Amino acid sequence: MMTLIDRESYVKKKMRPIIFAGLAILALLVLFHFSFEIIALIALAATAGYGYLKNTIYPEEWQEQHDKHIQESRDLDEEQFRSLTAQHLPVLARKKRMLVTYDDYGNVIYDRWAKEKEYYINKLDYVAYSTPFYNGLYPREQRRLLDDIVEEYMASHDEESVYSEEMSPIEYEHHCADLLWQQGWDTRVTQGSGDQGVDVLAVKYGIQLALQCKKYASPVGNKAVQEIIAGKGFYGADVGLVVSNNTYTLSARQLALSHSIILLHHEDLANIDELLGIQESPG
């Protein structure tokens, strides 16, 4: 990293040998008895050159070095930030997939992801690289850079979603959405509140699925089936499904059968097209 002084000091430092050289030349001219007119002309030209160097050339030279210093400092700061966040990228990518949702009109909702970024950066407590001429990445720049880093990671790590018993209910919803997405379905996870009993909506070949996703420690009962019956009608979906990591009670299976609701284990989503009889686009 280059060292850099302020512009005024830089210009003075650069001008000092010019001044000494000018005085030395003036002394030689006087010593060798040059005429006053010649000395005056040389002095006038030297004054103009002095002003051009002081006010234009050296300030521009300083600015170029200053800009280079800023860019080098910014690059080093970003490199340190990337290095520190690299260990958390798998979790951050999973969080972003989970927290970025869509409303009923197809608008992307970033609110929960924005809060997660804020929380992460505050806990990260990153000490920005700074110099007298570079103040480091501001929090807003850190958030923007973090988004870029996570996007880059997600673009180069197309990892399959893997079920885990430690998943939260929201993570399980995203797991189910990912399983459908891997089968070519256009999926979106609803926002949770006001979802009318539907956790995931998926569309393929013009067919819309409405899913209620239940990660339970015991068999799923009637309530989940009742919710998807209501949600299927609310969204105008073609097919209503309840997906779980567990089994279903007899009454849940009976209610589902009477309302044409499909009950599945999440592993069944890998064969969803075959189960629905839509292995290829109609027509």
mmCIF file of C-alpha atoms in Angstrom, residues 3-256:
data_model
loop_
_atom_site.group_PDB
_atom_site.id
_atom_site.type_symbol
_atom_site.label_atom_id
_atom_site.label_comp_id
_atom_site.label_asym_id
_atom_site.label_seq_id
_atom_site.Cartn_x
_atom_site.Cartn_y
_atom_site.Cartn_z
ATOM 1 C CA THR A 3 1.886 6.144 1.543
ATOM 2 C CA LEU A 4 0.164 9.427 0.838
ATOM 3 C CA ILE A 5 0.347 12.905 2.299
ATOM 4 C CA ASP A 6 -2.203 15.685 1.923
ATOM 5 C CA ARG A 7 -2.272 17.620 -1.330
ATOM 6 C CA GLU A 8 -0.775 20.841 0.021
ATOM 7 C CA SER A 9 2.182 19.024 1.575
ATOM 8 C CA TYR A 10 2.637 16.955 -1.575
ATOM 9 C CA VAL A 11 2.742 20.048 -3.809
ATOM 10 C CA LYS A 12 5.149 21.829 -1.467
ATOM 11 C CA LYS A 13 7.424 18.795 -1.415
ATOM 12 C CA LYS A 14 7.426 18.583 -5.211
ATOM 13 C CA MET A 15 7.987 22.350 -5.613
ATOM 14 C CA ARG A 16 10.912 22.569 -3.195
ATOM 15 C CA PRO A 17 13.595 21.282 -5.619
ATOM 16 C CA ILE A 18 12.055 23.412 -8.385
ATOM 17 C CA ILE A 19 12.470 26.536 -6.229
ATOM 18 C CA PHE A 20 16.064 25.638 -5.327
ATOM 19 C CA ALA A 21 16.885 24.960 -8.975
ATOM 20 C CA GLY A 22 15.346 28.286 -10.023
ATOM 21 C CA LEU A 23 17.316 30.204 -7.414
ATOM 22 C CA ALA A 24 20.500 28.432 -8.479
ATOM 23 C CA ILE A 25 19.893 29.309 -12.140
ATOM 24 C CA LEU A 26 19.149 32.918 -11.211
ATOM 25 C CA ALA A 27 22.397 33.089 -9.230
ATOM 26 C CA LEU A 28 24.365 31.709 -12.195
ATOM 27 C CA LEU A 29 22.767 34.225 -14.534
ATOM 28 C CA VAL A 30 23.758 37.068 -12.253
ATOM 29 C CA LEU A 31 27.206 35.580 -11.691
ATOM 30 C CA PHE A 32 27.902 35.396 -15.406
ATOM 31 C CA HIS A 33 26.582 38.918 -15.955
ATOM 32 C CA PHE A 34 23.623 38.129 -18.187
ATOM 33 C CA SER A 35 21.701 41.213 -19.199
ATOM 34 C CA PHE A 36 18.736 42.339 -17.116
ATOM 35 C CA GLU A 37 16.397 41.776 -20.055
ATOM 36 C CA ILE A 38 17.432 38.126 -20.458
ATOM 37 C CA ILE A 39 17.210 37.531 -16.725
ATOM 38 C CA ALA A 40 13.746 39.136 -16.666
ATOM 39 C CA LEU A 41 12.517 36.980 -19.568
ATOM 40 C CA ILE A 42 13.856 33.826 -17.989
ATOM 41 C CA ALA A 43 12.333 34.820 -14.652
ATOM 42 C CA LEU A 44 8.967 35.482 -16.309
ATOM 43 C CA ALA A 45 9.010 32.094 -18.056
ATOM 44 C CA ALA A 46 10.112 30.410 -14.841
ATOM 45 C CA THR A 47 7.269 32.076 -12.921
ATOM 46 C CA ALA A 48 4.700 30.863 -15.454
ATOM 47 C CA GLY A 49 6.139 27.340 -15.328
ATOM 48 C CA TYR A 50 6.198 27.468 -11.548
ATOM 49 C CA GLY A 51 2.520 28.438 -11.415
ATOM 50 C CA TYR A 52 1.547 25.691 -13.898
ATOM 51 C CA LEU A 53 3.399 23.045 -11.912
ATOM 52 C CA LYS A 54 2.040 24.260 -8.576
ATOM 53 C CA ASN A 55 -1.577 24.790 -9.577
ATOM 54 C CA THR A 56 -2.131 22.152 -12.266
ATOM 55 C CA ILE A 57 0.485 19.430 -12.804
ATOM 56 C CA TYR A 58 1.299 18.477 -9.224
ATOM 57 C CA PRO A 59 -2.285 18.727 -7.894
ATOM 58 C CA GLU A 60 -3.431 16.462 -10.745
ATOM 59 C CA GLU A 61 -0.558 14.096 -10.026
ATOM 60 C CA TRP A 62 -1.549 14.036 -6.349
ATOM 61 C CA GLN A 63 -5.190 13.366 -7.269
ATOM 62 C CA GLU A 64 -4.207 10.397 -9.442
ATOM 63 C CA GLN A 65 -2.169 8.917 -6.610
ATOM 64 C CA HIS A 66 -4.955 9.683 -4.157
ATOM 65 C CA ASP A 67 -7.552 7.912 -6.322
ATOM 66 C CA LYS A 68 -5.214 4.948 -6.719
ATOM 67 C CA HIS A 69 -4.705 4.856 -2.959
ATOM 68 C CA ILE A 70 -8.458 4.909 -2.355
ATOM 69 C CA GLN A 71 -9.053 2.082 -4.830
ATOM 70 C CA GLU A 72 -6.262 -0.051 -3.374
ATOM 71 C CA SER A 73 -7.608 0.556 0.136
ATOM 72 C CA ARG A 74 -11.164 -0.267 -1.002
ATOM 73 C CA ASP A 75 -9.969 -3.480 -2.652
ATOM 74 C CA LEU A 76 -8.088 -4.525 0.487
ATOM 75 C CA ASP A 77 -11.076 -3.679 2.678
ATOM 76 C CA GLU A 78 -13.408 -5.717 0.468
ATOM 77 C CA GLU A 79 -10.945 -8.622 0.403
ATOM 78 C CA GLN A 80 -10.867 -8.670 4.213
ATOM 79 C CA PHE A 81 -14.665 -8.505 4.394
ATOM 80 C CA ARG A 82 -15.032 -11.356 1.897
ATOM 81 C CA SER A 83 -12.499 -13.444 3.788
ATOM 82 C CA LEU A 84 -14.305 -12.940 7.086
ATOM 83 C CA THR A 85 -17.751 -13.789 5.701
ATOM 84 C CA ALA A 86 -16.624 -16.768 3.594
ATOM 85 C CA GLN A 87 -17.094 -19.238 6.460
ATOM 86 C CA HIS A 88 -20.752 -18.222 6.828
ATOM 87 C CA LEU A 89 -21.771 -18.283 3.155
ATOM 88 C CA PRO A 90 -23.583 -21.653 3.203
ATOM 89 C CA VAL A 91 -25.764 -20.462 6.093
ATOM 90 C CA LEU A 92 -26.283 -17.010 4.577
ATOM 91 C CA ALA A 93 -27.329 -18.538 1.246
ATOM 92 C CA ARG A 94 -29.823 -20.802 3.009
ATOM 93 C CA LYS A 95 -31.144 -17.846 5.005
ATOM 94 C CA LYS A 96 -31.628 -15.756 1.877
ATOM 95 C CA ARG A 97 -33.504 -18.549 0.093
ATOM 96 C CA MET A 98 -35.694 -18.878 3.159
ATOM 97 C CA LEU A 99 -36.344 -15.198 3.898
ATOM 98 C CA VAL A 100 -36.822 -13.684 0.431
ATOM 99 C CA THR A 101 -40.482 -14.344 -0.416
ATOM 100 C CA TYR A 102 -43.183 -13.129 -2.793
ATOM 101 C CA ASP A 103 -46.568 -11.615 -2.158
ATOM 102 C CA ASP A 104 -49.762 -12.584 -3.971
ATOM 103 C CA TYR A 105 -48.929 -10.155 -6.789
ATOM 104 C CA GLY A 106 -45.493 -11.575 -7.516
ATOM 105 C CA ASN A 107 -43.613 -8.750 -5.802
ATOM 106 C CA VAL A 108 -40.366 -9.763 -4.112
ATOM 107 C CA ILE A 109 -40.405 -9.186 -0.348
ATOM 108 C CA TYR A 110 -36.917 -8.505 1.015
ATOM 109 C CA ASP A 111 -37.903 -7.225 4.474
ATOM 110 C CA ARG A 112 -36.940 -10.285 6.498
ATOM 111 C CA TRP A 113 -33.703 -10.782 4.550
ATOM 112 C CA ALA A 114 -32.813 -7.117 5.115
ATOM 113 C CA LYS A 115 -33.287 -7.594 8.872
ATOM 114 C CA GLU A 116 -31.167 -10.743 8.781
ATOM 115 C CA LYS A 117 -28.354 -8.892 6.992
ATOM 116 C CA GLU A 118 -28.516 -6.102 9.567
ATOM 117 C CA TYR A 119 -28.367 -8.639 12.404
ATOM 118 C CA TYR A 120 -25.477 -10.538 10.800
ATOM 119 C CA ILE A 121 -23.357 -7.447 10.140
ATOM 120 C CA ASN A 122 -23.942 -6.125 13.657
ATOM 121 C CA LYS A 123 -22.859 -9.452 15.141
ATOM 122 C CA LEU A 124 -19.941 -9.724 12.721
ATOM 123 C CA ASP A 125 -18.589 -6.465 14.149
ATOM 124 C CA TYR A 126 -16.292 -6.033 11.167
ATOM 125 C CA VAL A 127 -13.409 -3.596 11.706
ATOM 126 C CA ALA A 128 -13.055 -1.847 8.376
ATOM 127 C CA TYR A 129 -9.637 -1.208 6.895
ATOM 128 C CA SER A 130 -9.014 2.533 6.996
ATOM 129 C CA THR A 131 -6.314 5.119 6.322
ATOM 130 C CA PRO A 132 -6.188 8.897 6.744
ATOM 131 C CA PHE A 133 -7.606 9.095 3.212
ATOM 132 C CA TYR A 134 -10.008 6.123 3.278
ATOM 133 C CA ASN A 135 -12.655 5.597 5.948
ATOM 134 C CA GLY A 136 -13.501 1.970 5.185
ATOM 135 C CA LEU A 137 -16.749 0.332 4.090
ATOM 136 C CA TYR A 138 -19.772 2.011 5.588
ATOM 137 C CA PRO A 139 -22.536 -0.276 7.013
ATOM 138 C CA ARG A 140 -24.699 0.388 3.943
ATOM 139 C CA GLU A 141 -21.820 -0.648 1.679
ATOM 140 C CA GLN A 142 -21.240 -3.750 3.798
ATOM 141 C CA ARG A 143 -24.881 -4.761 3.369
ATOM 142 C CA ARG A 144 -24.711 -4.221 -0.375
ATOM 143 C CA LEU A 145 -21.429 -6.131 -0.643
ATOM 144 C CA LEU A 146 -22.814 -8.968 1.481
ATOM 145 C CA ASP A 147 -25.752 -9.291 -0.915
ATOM 146 C CA ASP A 148 -23.345 -9.488 -3.861
ATOM 147 C CA ILE A 149 -21.183 -12.094 -2.128
ATOM 148 C CA VAL A 150 -24.168 -14.273 -1.235
ATOM 149 C CA GLU A 151 -25.556 -14.010 -4.781
ATOM 150 C CA GLU A 152 -22.166 -15.021 -6.207
ATOM 151 C CA TYR A 153 -22.053 -17.992 -3.858
ATOM 152 C CA MET A 154 -25.578 -19.086 -4.715
ATOM 153 C CA ALA A 155 -24.854 -18.824 -8.456
ATOM 154 C CA SER A 156 -21.807 -21.078 -8.161
ATOM 155 C CA HIS A 157 -23.184 -23.516 -5.561
ATOM 156 C CA ASP A 158 -26.401 -25.015 -6.875
ATOM 157 C CA GLU A 159 -26.728 -27.336 -3.916
ATOM 158 C CA GLU A 160 -29.612 -29.716 -3.437
ATOM 159 C CA SER A 161 -31.766 -29.129 -0.382
ATOM 160 C CA VAL A 162 -31.136 -31.829 2.217
ATOM 161 C CA TYR A 163 -33.673 -32.621 4.919
ATOM 162 C CA SER A 164 -32.547 -32.341 8.522
ATOM 163 C CA GLU A 165 -34.382 -33.027 11.761
ATOM 164 C CA GLU A 166 -32.966 -29.721 13.019
ATOM 165 C CA MET A 167 -34.878 -27.726 10.391
ATOM 166 C CA SER A 168 -37.269 -25.108 11.671
ATOM 167 C CA PRO A 169 -40.839 -25.136 10.281
ATOM 168 C CA ILE A 170 -39.980 -22.246 7.946
ATOM 169 C CA GLU A 171 -36.827 -24.007 6.753
ATOM 170 C CA TYR A 172 -38.940 -27.095 6.118
ATOM 171 C CA GLU A 173 -41.306 -25.074 3.929
ATOM 172 C CA HIS A 174 -38.333 -23.896 1.874
ATOM 173 C CA HIS A 175 -37.033 -27.452 1.709
ATOM 174 C CA CYS A 176 -40.324 -28.581 0.158
ATOM 175 C CA ALA A 177 -40.260 -25.623 -2.247
ATOM 176 C CA ASP A 178 -36.691 -26.522 -3.247
ATOM 177 C CA LEU A 179 -37.668 -30.136 -3.917
ATOM 178 C CA LEU A 180 -40.412 -28.960 -6.270
ATOM 179 C CA TRP A 181 -38.101 -26.421 -7.901
ATOM 180 C CA GLN A 182 -35.639 -29.232 -8.645
ATOM 181 C CA GLN A 183 -38.465 -30.920 -10.583
ATOM 182 C CA GLY A 184 -38.969 -27.823 -12.731
ATOM 183 C CA TRP A 185 -41.789 -26.181 -10.777
ATOM 184 C CA ASP A 186 -41.935 -22.424 -10.365
ATOM 185 C CA THR A 187 -42.286 -22.144 -6.605
ATOM 186 C CA ARG A 188 -42.758 -19.447 -4.021
ATOM 187 C CA VAL A 189 -43.061 -19.596 -0.267
ATOM 188 C CA THR A 190 -45.873 -17.475 1.139
ATOM 189 C CA GLN A 191 -45.184 -14.925 3.844
ATOM 190 C CA GLY A 192 -46.602 -16.892 6.750
ATOM 191 C CA SER A 193 -49.178 -14.456 8.088
ATOM 192 C CA GLY A 194 -52.258 -14.199 5.927
ATOM 193 C CA ASP A 195 -51.258 -17.214 3.853
ATOM 194 C CA GLN A 196 -54.733 -18.788 4.261
ATOM 195 C CA GLY A 197 -53.257 -22.146 5.193
ATOM 196 C CA VAL A 198 -50.923 -22.371 2.190
ATOM 197 C CA ASP A 199 -47.160 -22.456 2.762
ATOM 198 C CA VAL A 200 -45.953 -23.029 -0.806
ATOM 199 C CA LEU A 201 -47.455 -22.305 -4.207
ATOM 200 C CA ALA A 202 -46.023 -24.012 -7.281
ATOM 201 C CA VAL A 203 -46.868 -23.769 -10.982
ATOM 202 C CA LYS A 204 -45.882 -25.956 -13.928
ATOM 203 C CA TYR A 205 -47.580 -26.526 -17.288
ATOM 204 C CA GLY A 206 -50.324 -24.165 -16.142
ATOM 205 C CA ILE A 207 -51.138 -26.366 -13.148
ATOM 206 C CA GLN A 208 -51.023 -24.724 -9.733
ATOM 207 C CA LEU A 209 -50.279 -26.610 -6.538
ATOM 208 C CA ALA A 210 -51.051 -25.350 -3.041
ATOM 209 C CA LEU A 211 -49.023 -26.996 -0.270
ATOM 210 C CA GLN A 212 -49.383 -27.092 3.489
ATOM 211 C CA CYS A 213 -45.996 -28.188 4.895
ATOM 212 C CA LYS A 214 -45.940 -29.770 8.340
ATOM 213 C CA LYS A 215 -42.744 -30.787 10.123
ATOM 214 C CA TYR A 216 -44.190 -32.755 13.028
ATOM 215 C CA ALA A 217 -42.908 -35.109 15.685
ATOM 216 C CA SER A 218 -46.239 -36.985 15.597
ATOM 217 C CA PRO A 219 -48.748 -37.959 12.876
ATOM 218 C CA VAL A 220 -50.474 -35.041 11.137
ATOM 219 C CA GLY A 221 -54.146 -34.616 12.000
ATOM 220 C CA ASN A 222 -57.303 -33.063 10.561
ATOM 221 C CA LYS A 223 -56.328 -29.422 11.106
ATOM 222 C CA ALA A 224 -53.676 -29.424 8.373
ATOM 223 C CA VAL A 225 -56.132 -30.942 5.912
ATOM 224 C CA GLN A 226 -58.812 -28.407 6.808
ATOM 225 C CA GLU A 227 -56.318 -25.579 6.280
ATOM 226 C CA ILE A 228 -55.268 -26.722 2.822
ATOM 227 C CA ILE A 229 -58.897 -27.221 1.775
ATOM 228 C CA ALA A 230 -59.525 -23.554 2.616
ATOM 229 C CA GLY A 231 -56.214 -22.399 1.132
ATOM 230 C CA LYS A 232 -56.718 -24.312 -2.122
ATOM 231 C CA GLY A 233 -60.014 -22.535 -2.650
ATOM 232 C CA PHE A 234 -58.629 -19.145 -1.659
ATOM 233 C CA TYR A 235 -55.789 -19.313 -4.209
ATOM 234 C CA GLY A 236 -57.824 -21.101 -6.861
ATOM 235 C CA ALA A 237 -55.229 -23.886 -6.995
ATOM 236 C CA ASP A 238 -55.796 -26.998 -9.084
ATOM 237 C CA VAL A 239 -54.326 -29.392 -6.533
ATOM 238 C CA GLY A 240 -54.091 -29.210 -2.739
ATOM 239 C CA LEU A 241 -51.400 -31.165 -0.910
ATOM 240 C CA VAL A 242 -50.241 -31.668 2.645
ATOM 241 C CA VAL A 243 -46.559 -32.572 2.874
ATOM 242 C CA SER A 244 -44.935 -33.823 6.058
ATOM 243 C CA ASN A 245 -41.953 -35.632 7.479
ATOM 244 C CA ASN A 246 -44.377 -37.821 9.392
ATOM 245 C CA THR A 247 -47.442 -39.989 8.785
ATOM 246 C CA TYR A 248 -51.143 -38.992 8.895
ATOM 247 C CA THR A 249 -53.918 -39.950 11.255
ATOM 248 C CA LEU A 250 -56.828 -42.038 9.965
ATOM 249 C CA SER A 251 -59.240 -39.123 10.275
ATOM 250 C CA ALA A 252 -56.849 -36.864 8.312
ATOM 251 C CA ARG A 253 -56.629 -39.457 5.528
ATOM 252 C CA GLN A 254 -60.414 -39.825 5.432
ATOM 253 C CA LEU A 255 -60.975 -36.060 5.278
ATOM 254 C CA ALA A 256 -58.308 -35.676 2.587
#
